[in-house]
PDB file of C-alpha atoms in Angstrom:
ATOM      1  CA  MET V 195       0.000  -0.012   0.001  1.00 76.00           C
ATOM      2  CA  ARG V 196       2.803   2.417   0.806  1.00 90.00           C
ATOM      3  CA  LEU V 197       4.438   1.814  -2.556  1.00 94.00           C
ATOM      4  CA  GLN V 198       1.104   2.299  -4.296  1.00 94.00           C
ATOM      5  CA  ASP V 199       0.597   5.608  -2.492  1.00 94.00           C
ATOM      6  CA  TRP V 200       4.120   6.699  -3.444  1.00 96.00           C
ATOM      7  CA  VAL V 201       3.552   5.827  -7.105  1.00 96.00           C
ATOM      8  CA  GLN V 202       0.437   7.987  -7.095  1.00 94.00           C
ATOM      9  CA  HIS V 203       2.022  10.801  -5.096  1.00 95.00           C
ATOM     10  CA  LYS V 204       5.146  11.044  -7.273  1.00 96.00           C
ATOM     11  CA  LYS V 205       3.302  10.307 -10.547  1.00 97.00           C
ATOM     12  CA  LEU V 206       5.577   7.365 -11.284  1.00 97.00           C
ATOM     13  CA  LYS V 207       5.087   5.009 -14.226  1.00 98.00           C
ATOM     14  CA  VAL V 208       5.886   1.401 -13.379  1.00 98.00           C
ATOM     15  CA  VAL V 209       5.906  -1.659 -15.648  1.00 98.00           C
ATOM     16  CA  VAL V 210       6.543  -5.156 -14.257  1.00 98.00           C
ATOM     17  CA  LEU V 211       6.869  -8.118 -16.640  1.00 98.00           C
ATOM     18  CA  PHE V 212       6.115 -11.643 -15.416  1.00 98.00           C
ATOM     19  CA  GLU V 213       7.584 -14.308 -17.639  1.00 97.00           C
ATOM     20  CA  GLY V 214       8.326 -18.013 -17.223  1.00 95.00           C
ATOM     21  CA  ARG V 215       7.245 -21.444 -18.340  1.00 91.00           C
ATOM     22  CA  ASP V 216       3.639 -22.554 -18.217  1.00 87.00           C
ATOM     23  CA  SER V 217       2.617 -23.275 -14.589  1.00 88.00           C
ATOM     24  CA  ALA V 218       5.663 -21.431 -13.234  1.00 91.00           C
ATOM     25  CA  GLY V 219       3.510 -19.386 -10.864  1.00 92.00           C
ATOM     26  CA  LYS V 220       3.274 -16.043 -12.641  1.00 94.00           C
ATOM     27  CA  GLY V 221      -0.469 -15.700 -12.150  1.00 93.00           C
ATOM     28  CA  GLY V 222      -0.351 -16.566  -8.457  1.00 94.00           C
ATOM     29  CA  ALA V 223       2.401 -14.042  -7.859  1.00 96.00           C
ATOM     30  CA  ILE V 224       0.470 -11.335  -9.687  1.00 97.00           C
ATOM     31  CA  LYS V 225      -2.608 -12.117  -7.635  1.00 95.00           C
ATOM     32  CA  ARG V 226      -0.649 -11.699  -4.392  1.00 96.00           C
ATOM     33  CA  VAL V 227       0.720  -8.371  -5.562  1.00 95.00           C
ATOM     34  CA  THR V 228      -2.642  -6.954  -6.620  1.00 95.00           C
ATOM     35  CA  GLN V 229      -5.030  -8.327  -4.015  1.00 94.00           C
ATOM     36  CA  ARG V 230      -4.542  -5.378  -1.623  1.00 91.00           C
ATOM     37  CA  LEU V 231      -4.014  -2.663  -4.216  1.00 94.00           C
ATOM     38  CA  ASN V 232      -6.330  -0.192  -5.859  1.00 94.00           C
ATOM     39  CA  PRO V 233      -7.206  -1.511  -9.367  1.00 94.00           C
ATOM     40  CA  ARG V 234      -7.343   2.109 -10.576  1.00 93.00           C
ATOM     41  CA  VAL V 235      -3.644   2.411  -9.768  1.00 95.00           C
ATOM     42  CA  CYS V 236      -2.370  -1.127 -10.379  1.00 96.00           C
ATOM     43  CA  ARG V 237      -3.787  -3.082 -13.283  1.00 96.00           C
ATOM     44  CA  VAL V 238      -2.942  -6.390 -14.948  1.00 97.00           C
ATOM     45  CA  VAL V 239      -2.497  -6.878 -18.685  1.00 97.00           C
ATOM     46  CA  ALA V 240      -2.889 -10.421 -20.034  1.00 96.00           C
ATOM     47  CA  LEU V 241      -3.356 -10.183 -23.781  1.00 95.00           C
ATOM     48  CA  PRO V 242      -4.992 -12.965 -25.803  1.00 92.00           C
ATOM     49  CA  ALA V 243      -3.543 -14.352 -28.993  1.00 90.00           C
ATOM     50  CA  PRO V 244      -3.048 -11.594 -31.557  1.00 92.00           C
ATOM     51  CA  THR V 245      -5.721 -10.930 -34.157  1.00 93.00           C
ATOM     52  CA  GLU V 246      -4.975 -11.023 -37.871  1.00 93.00           C
ATOM     53  CA  ARG V 247      -4.672  -7.226 -37.825  1.00 94.00           C
ATOM     54  CA  GLU V 248      -2.296  -7.275 -34.861  1.00 94.00           C
ATOM     55  CA  ARG V 249      -0.138  -9.924 -36.529  1.00 92.00           C
ATOM     56  CA  ASN V 250       0.499  -7.480 -39.344  1.00 93.00           C
ATOM     57  CA  GLN V 251       1.315  -4.524 -37.101  1.00 95.00           C
ATOM     58  CA  TRP V 252       4.691  -3.470 -35.796  1.00 97.00           C
ATOM     59  CA  TYR V 253       5.309  -6.165 -33.248  1.00 97.00           C
ATOM     60  CA  PHE V 254       5.404  -3.918 -30.157  1.00 97.00           C
ATOM     61  CA  GLN V 255       2.363  -1.905 -31.251  1.00 97.00           C
ATOM     62  CA  ARG V 256      -0.239  -4.018 -29.451  1.00 96.00           C
ATOM     63  CA  TYR V 257       1.584  -3.556 -26.141  1.00 98.00           C
ATOM     64  CA  VAL V 258       2.099   0.221 -26.297  1.00 97.00           C
ATOM     65  CA  PRO V 259      -1.552   1.192 -25.547  1.00 97.00           C
ATOM     66  CA  HIS V 260      -1.346  -0.738 -22.247  1.00 98.00           C
ATOM     67  CA  LEU V 261       1.669   1.147 -20.906  1.00 98.00           C
ATOM     68  CA  PRO V 262       1.046   3.254 -17.762  1.00 98.00           C
ATOM     69  CA  THR V 263       0.496   6.937 -17.474  1.00 97.00           C
ATOM     70  CA  ALA V 264       1.699   8.956 -14.482  1.00 97.00           C
ATOM     71  CA  GLY V 265       0.640   7.414 -11.196  1.00 97.00           C
ATOM     72  CA  GLU V 266       0.034   3.895 -12.541  1.00 97.00           C
ATOM     73  CA  MET V 267       1.550   0.442 -12.191  1.00 97.00           C
ATOM     74  CA  VAL V 268       0.993  -2.118 -14.946  1.00 98.00           C
ATOM     75  CA  LEU V 269       1.751  -5.832 -14.459  1.00 98.00           C
ATOM     76  CA  PHE V 270       2.118  -7.805 -17.689  1.00 98.00           C
ATOM     77  CA  ASP V 271       1.146 -11.481 -17.343  1.00 96.00           C
ATOM     78  CA  ARG V 272       3.341 -12.400 -20.274  1.00 95.00           C
ATOM     79  CA  SER V 273       4.536  -9.594 -22.494  1.00 97.00           C
ATOM     80  CA  TRP V 274       6.359  -8.819 -25.717  1.00 98.00           C
ATOM     81  CA  TYR V 275       8.701 -11.670 -24.783  1.00 98.00           C
ATOM     82  CA  ASN V 276       6.103 -14.071 -26.176  1.00 96.00           C
ATOM     83  CA  ARG V 277       8.073 -13.753 -29.408  1.00 97.00           C
ATOM     84  CA  ALA V 278      11.244 -15.086 -27.803  1.00 97.00           C
ATOM     85  CA  GLY V 279       9.373 -17.965 -26.150  1.00 95.00           C
ATOM     86  CA  VAL V 280       6.114 -19.538 -27.312  1.00 93.00           C
ATOM     87  CA  GLU V 281       6.134 -17.910 -30.769  1.00 95.00           C
ATOM     88  CA  ARG V 282       9.654 -19.147 -31.426  1.00 96.00           C
ATOM     89  CA  VAL V 283       9.157 -22.667 -30.084  1.00 95.00           C
ATOM     90  CA  MET V 284       5.760 -23.245 -31.645  1.00 93.00           C
ATOM     91  CA  GLY V 285       6.702 -21.767 -35.013  1.00 93.00           C
ATOM     92  CA  PHE V 286       4.396 -18.735 -34.839  1.00 94.00           C
ATOM     93  CA  CYS V 287       7.148 -16.423 -36.056  1.00 95.00           C
ATOM     94  CA  THR V 288       9.882 -16.746 -38.668  1.00 96.00           C
ATOM     95  CA  PRO V 289      13.591 -16.798 -37.884  1.00 97.00           C
ATOM     96  CA  ASP V 290      13.875 -13.332 -39.427  1.00 97.00           C
ATOM     97  CA  GLU V 291      11.090 -11.999 -37.206  1.00 97.00           C
ATOM     98  CA  LEU V 292      12.742 -13.488 -34.153  1.00 97.00           C
ATOM     99  CA  GLU V 293      16.095 -11.963 -35.043  1.00 98.00           C
ATOM    100  CA  GLU V 294      14.457  -8.575 -35.626  1.00 97.00           C
ATOM    101  CA  PHE V 295      12.857  -8.861 -32.189  1.00 98.00           C
ATOM    102  CA  PHE V 296      16.232  -9.456 -30.543  1.00 98.00           C
ATOM    103  CA  ARG V 297      17.664  -6.459 -32.376  1.00 97.00           C
ATOM    104  CA  SER V 298      14.736  -4.218 -31.503  1.00 98.00           C
ATOM    105  CA  VAL V 299      13.808  -5.083 -27.945  1.00 98.00           C
ATOM    106  CA  PRO V 300      16.832  -3.477 -26.220  1.00 97.00           C
ATOM    107  CA  ASP V 301      16.144  -0.222 -28.046  1.00 97.00           C
ATOM    108  CA  PHE V 302      12.403  -0.452 -27.351  1.00 98.00           C
ATOM    109  CA  GLU V 303      12.995  -0.968 -23.642  1.00 98.00           C
ATOM    110  CA  HIS V 304      15.619   1.750 -23.567  1.00 98.00           C
ATOM    111  CA  MET V 305      13.031   4.129 -25.003  1.00 98.00           C
ATOM    112  CA  LEU V 306      10.587   3.154 -22.245  1.00 98.00           C
ATOM    113  CA  VAL V 307      13.165   3.783 -19.552  1.00 98.00           C
ATOM    114  CA  ARG V 308      14.239   7.109 -21.051  1.00 97.00           C
ATOM    115  CA  SER V 309      10.591   8.171 -21.116  1.00 97.00           C
ATOM    116  CA  GLY V 310      10.469   7.769 -17.341  1.00 97.00           C
ATOM    117  CA  ILE V 311       9.018   4.256 -17.052  1.00 98.00           C
ATOM    118  CA  ILE V 312      10.432   2.051 -14.311  1.00 98.00           C
ATOM    119  CA  LEU V 313      10.781  -1.324 -16.045  1.00 98.00           C
ATOM    120  CA  ILE V 314      11.241  -4.497 -13.978  1.00 98.00           C
ATOM    121  CA  LYS V 315      11.452  -7.944 -15.625  1.00 98.00           C
ATOM    122  CA  TYR V 316      10.973 -11.240 -13.725  1.00 98.00           C
ATOM    123  CA  TRP V 317      11.539 -14.767 -14.984  1.00 98.00           C
ATOM    124  CA  PHE V 318       9.927 -17.480 -12.834  1.00 97.00           C
ATOM    125  CA  SER V 319      12.088 -20.587 -12.942  1.00 95.00           C
ATOM    126  CA  ILE V 320      10.909 -24.111 -12.171  1.00 94.00           C
ATOM    127  CA  THR V 321      12.321 -27.573 -12.796  1.00 93.00           C
ATOM    128  CA  ASP V 322      11.144 -30.145 -15.305  1.00 90.00           C
ATOM    129  CA  GLU V 323       9.877 -32.312 -12.471  1.00 93.00           C
ATOM    130  CA  GLU V 324       7.953 -29.486 -10.839  1.00 92.00           C
ATOM    131  CA  GLN V 325       6.200 -28.505 -14.067  1.00 88.00           C
ATOM    132  CA  GLU V 326       5.116 -32.101 -14.632  1.00 88.00           C
ATOM    133  CA  PHE V 327       3.835 -32.268 -11.041  1.00 91.00           C
ATOM    134  CA  ARG V 328       1.823 -29.055 -11.450  1.00 89.00           C
ATOM    135  CA  PHE V 329       0.350 -30.162 -14.779  1.00 86.00           C
ATOM    136  CA  ARG V 330      -0.749 -33.448 -13.260  1.00 89.00           C
ATOM    137  CA  MET V 331      -2.328 -31.596 -10.348  1.00 87.00           C
ATOM    138  CA  ARG V 332      -4.295 -29.452 -12.799  1.00 87.00           C
ATOM    139  CA  ILE V 333      -5.419 -32.495 -14.784  1.00 87.00           C
ATOM    140  CA  GLU V 334      -6.657 -34.281 -11.652  1.00 87.00           C
ATOM    141  CA  ASP V 335      -8.319 -31.258 -10.017  1.00 84.00           C
ATOM    142  CA  PRO V 336     -11.574 -30.161 -11.761  1.00 84.00           C
ATOM    143  CA  LEU V 337     -11.212 -26.728 -10.160  1.00 81.00           C
ATOM    144  CA  LYS V 338      -7.856 -26.217 -11.846  1.00 81.00           C
ATOM    145  CA  GLN V 339      -8.467 -27.763 -15.253  1.00 80.00           C
ATOM    146  CA  TRP V 340      -9.425 -24.363 -16.696  1.00 80.00           C
ATOM    147  CA  LYS V 341      -5.760 -23.397 -16.293  1.00 78.00           C
ATOM    148  CA  LEU V 342      -4.717 -26.002 -18.860  1.00 78.00           C
ATOM    149  CA  SER V 343      -4.754 -25.126 -22.529  1.00 78.00           C
ATOM    150  CA  PRO V 344      -3.659 -27.206 -25.506  1.00 78.00           C
ATOM    151  CA  MET V 345      -0.627 -24.913 -25.735  1.00 76.00           C
ATOM    152  CA  ASP V 346       0.288 -25.681 -22.130  1.00 78.00           C
ATOM    153  CA  LEU V 347       0.190 -29.400 -22.758  1.00 79.00           C
ATOM    154  CA  GLU V 348       2.220 -29.020 -25.931  1.00 78.00           C
ATOM    155  CA  SER V 349       4.874 -27.162 -23.959  1.00 81.00           C
ATOM    156  CA  ARG V 350       5.719 -30.395 -22.099  1.00 83.00           C
ATOM    157  CA  VAL V 351       6.797 -31.937 -25.405  1.00 85.00           C
ATOM    158  CA  HIS V 352       9.095 -28.993 -26.130  1.00 89.00           C
ATOM    159  CA  TRP V 353      10.765 -28.628 -22.715  1.00 89.00           C
ATOM    160  CA  GLU V 354      14.283 -28.555 -24.158  1.00 93.00           C
ATOM    161  CA  ALA V 355      13.339 -26.131 -26.928  1.00 94.00           C
ATOM    162  CA  TYR V 356      11.855 -23.781 -24.330  1.00 94.00           C
ATOM    163  CA  THR V 357      15.033 -24.091 -22.292  1.00 95.00           C
ATOM    164  CA  GLN V 358      17.159 -23.137 -25.267  1.00 96.00           C
ATOM    165  CA  ALA V 359      14.802 -20.241 -26.067  1.00 96.00           C
ATOM    166  CA  LYS V 360      14.952 -19.001 -22.477  1.00 96.00           C
ATOM    167  CA  GLU V 361      18.746 -19.117 -22.376  1.00 97.00           C
ATOM    168  CA  GLU V 362      19.130 -17.103 -25.550  1.00 97.00           C
ATOM    169  CA  MET V 363      16.445 -14.639 -24.465  1.00 97.00           C
ATOM    170  CA  LEU V 364      18.115 -13.923 -21.141  1.00 97.00           C
ATOM    171  CA  GLU V 365      21.530 -13.626 -22.794  1.00 97.00           C
ATOM    172  CA  ARG V 366      20.423 -11.234 -25.502  1.00 97.00           C
ATOM    173  CA  THR V 367      17.931  -9.066 -23.584  1.00 98.00           C
ATOM    174  CA  HIS V 368      19.583  -8.743 -20.175  1.00 98.00           C
ATOM    175  CA  THR V 369      20.765  -5.121 -20.309  1.00 97.00           C
ATOM    176  CA  ALA V 370      21.957  -2.493 -17.872  1.00 96.00           C
ATOM    177  CA  HIS V 371      18.823  -0.405 -18.357  1.00 96.00           C
ATOM    178  CA  ALA V 372      16.406  -3.360 -18.272  1.00 97.00           C
ATOM    179  CA  PRO V 373      17.960  -6.353 -16.447  1.00 98.00           C
ATOM    180  CA  TRP V 374      16.274  -9.694 -15.866  1.00 98.00           C
ATOM    181  CA  TRP V 375      15.627 -10.967 -12.364  1.00 98.00           C
ATOM    182  CA  VAL V 376      15.235 -14.767 -11.987  1.00 98.00           C
ATOM    183  CA  VAL V 377      12.841 -16.007  -9.295  1.00 97.00           C
ATOM    184  CA  GLN V 378      13.418 -19.526  -7.980  1.00 97.00           C
ATOM    185  CA  ALA V 379       9.781 -20.647  -8.122  1.00 96.00           C
ATOM    186  CA  VAL V 380       9.638 -24.320  -7.202  1.00 95.00           C
ATOM    187  CA  ASP V 381       8.390 -23.286  -3.729  1.00 96.00           C
ATOM    188  CA  LYS V 382       5.434 -21.040  -4.578  1.00 94.00           C
ATOM    189  CA  LYS V 383       5.148 -19.274  -1.230  1.00 96.00           C
ATOM    190  CA  ARG V 384       8.832 -18.443  -1.012  1.00 97.00           C
ATOM    191  CA  ALA V 385       8.859 -17.352  -4.649  1.00 97.00           C
ATOM    192  CA  ARG V 386       6.005 -14.899  -4.076  1.00 97.00           C
ATOM    193  CA  LEU V 387       7.541 -13.467  -0.908  1.00 97.00           C
ATOM    194  CA  ASN V 388      10.979 -13.134  -2.485  1.00 98.00           C
ATOM    195  CA  MET V 389       9.588 -11.475  -5.604  1.00 97.00           C
ATOM    196  CA  ILE V 390       7.442  -9.019  -3.630  1.00 97.00           C
ATOM    197  CA  ALA V 391      10.333  -8.152  -1.326  1.00 96.00           C
ATOM    198  CA  HIS V 392      12.576  -7.579  -4.333  1.00 97.00           C
ATOM    199  CA  LEU V 393       9.956  -5.491  -6.120  1.00 97.00           C
ATOM    200  CA  LEU V 394       9.570  -3.240  -3.104  1.00 96.00           C
ATOM    201  CA  GLY V 395      13.318  -2.772  -3.054  1.00 95.00           C
ATOM    202  CA  GLN V 396      13.448  -1.603  -6.683  1.00 95.00           C
ATOM    203  CA  ILE V 397      11.444   1.560  -6.083  1.00 94.00           C
ATOM    204  CA  PRO V 398      12.562   3.691  -3.118  1.00 94.00           C
ATOM    205  CA  TYR V 399       9.406   4.965  -1.434  1.00 93.00           C
ATOM    206  CA  GLU V 400       8.369   6.883   1.646  1.00 93.00           C
ATOM    207  CA  ASN V 401       5.207   7.437   3.635  1.00 93.00           C
ATOM    208  CA  VAL V 402       2.776   9.766   1.947  1.00 92.00           C
ATOM    209  CA  PRO V 403       1.029  12.150   4.352  1.00 89.00           C
ATOM    210  CA  LYS V 404      -2.728  11.616   4.317  1.00 87.00           C
ATOM    211  CA  PRO V 405      -5.495  13.828   5.659  1.00 90.00           C
ATOM    212  CA  GLU V 406      -7.509  12.423   8.524  1.00 92.00           C
ATOM    213  CA  ILE V 407     -10.641  10.675   7.284  1.00 92.00           C
ATOM    214  CA  VAL V 408     -13.822  11.892   8.903  1.00 93.00           C
ATOM    215  CA  LEU V 409     -17.137  10.189   8.241  1.00 92.00           C
ATOM    216  CA  PRO V 410     -19.769  12.890   7.603  1.00 93.00           C
ATOM    217  CA  ALA V 411     -23.082  12.736   9.397  1.00 92.00           C
ATOM    218  CA  ARG V 412     -25.994  11.386   7.430  1.00 89.00           C
ATOM    219  CA  VAL V 413     -28.568  13.903   6.271  1.00 91.00           C
ATOM    220  CA  ARG V 414     -32.037  12.895   7.408  1.00 89.00           C
ATOM    221  CA  ASN V 415     -35.206  14.245   5.851  1.00 91.00           C
ATOM    222  CA  PRO V 416     -38.286  13.819   8.042  1.00 88.00           C
ATOM    223  CA  ASP V 417     -40.556  13.884   4.985  1.00 88.00           C
ATOM    224  CA  TYR V 418     -38.814  10.900   3.332  1.00 88.00           C
ATOM    225  CA  LEU V 419     -40.586   7.552   3.600  1.00 89.00           C
ATOM    226  CA  ARG V 420     -38.704   4.470   2.496  1.00 88.00           C
ATOM    227  CA  HIS V 421     -40.738   2.128   0.321  1.00 91.00           C
ATOM    228  CA  PRO V 422     -40.512  -1.615   0.858  1.00 92.00           C
ATOM    229  CA  VAL V 423     -38.841  -3.836  -1.733  1.00 94.00           C
ATOM    230  CA  PRO V 424     -41.227  -6.411  -3.273  1.00 94.00           C
ATOM    231  CA  PRO V 425     -40.455  -9.887  -1.841  1.00 92.00           C
ATOM    232  CA  GLU V 426     -40.107 -11.440  -5.317  1.00 94.00           C
ATOM    233  CA  MET V 427     -37.083  -9.221  -6.020  1.00 96.00           C
ATOM    234  CA  TYR V 428     -34.963 -10.755  -3.260  1.00 96.00           C
ATOM    235  CA  VAL V 429     -32.405 -13.430  -3.991  1.00 96.00           C
ATOM    236  CA  PRO V 430     -33.481 -16.655  -2.292  1.00 94.00           C
ATOM    237  CA  GLU V 431     -31.535 -17.219   0.911  1.00 94.00           C
ATOM    238  CA  ALA V 432     -30.229 -20.725   0.319  1.00 94.00           C
ATOM    239  CA  TYR V 433     -27.634 -20.310   3.078  1.00 94.00           C
TER     240      TYR V 433
END
């Protein structure tokens, strides 16, 4: 809450990228970050697959409208790094498009930083065994099966290809102005706590003075008569 207040007070612009393999814990970490924050200040961006029009745009174009203005934090649940990961492994981009991405992304991120955006990039790292365990848990639990997509299941087949893609991505896009931070994510609780503690340390913040909140007295009109609500409009009380 104090960081959120500081972002608003100082009109900061913060972007946090959450990347990692399927089931690495990105969504759970984002949920823990946002659950106590004001959604008008901190919002989550999780884009669907690109449309035909978006596939023919400048690659970064679909992400630019979601960048923050002053006083906002934006958490990307997957980001422009889709090109270096799933698009590369699953053949959704050409080798030339991939190489152009690697040439462009340092400049793109440098522009963001120069514009005043605080850019923080996290990679959630899990083992082969842990991913298999989490996938099996999702398959067996009806409440978690919605988390599984055909693309998630296909990622198990391409574990080594994703590893190679991750290694090249980190090597070619870890820069002084936009470094990667790797979160050891096999233990979900520790991963979330470590990531949150690290995030808080990336943005120096202070207490923001707040005026005392006083609840005003209710205005009562002696001529007002409250009308009863018809019984058929009530939701049945099953509990």
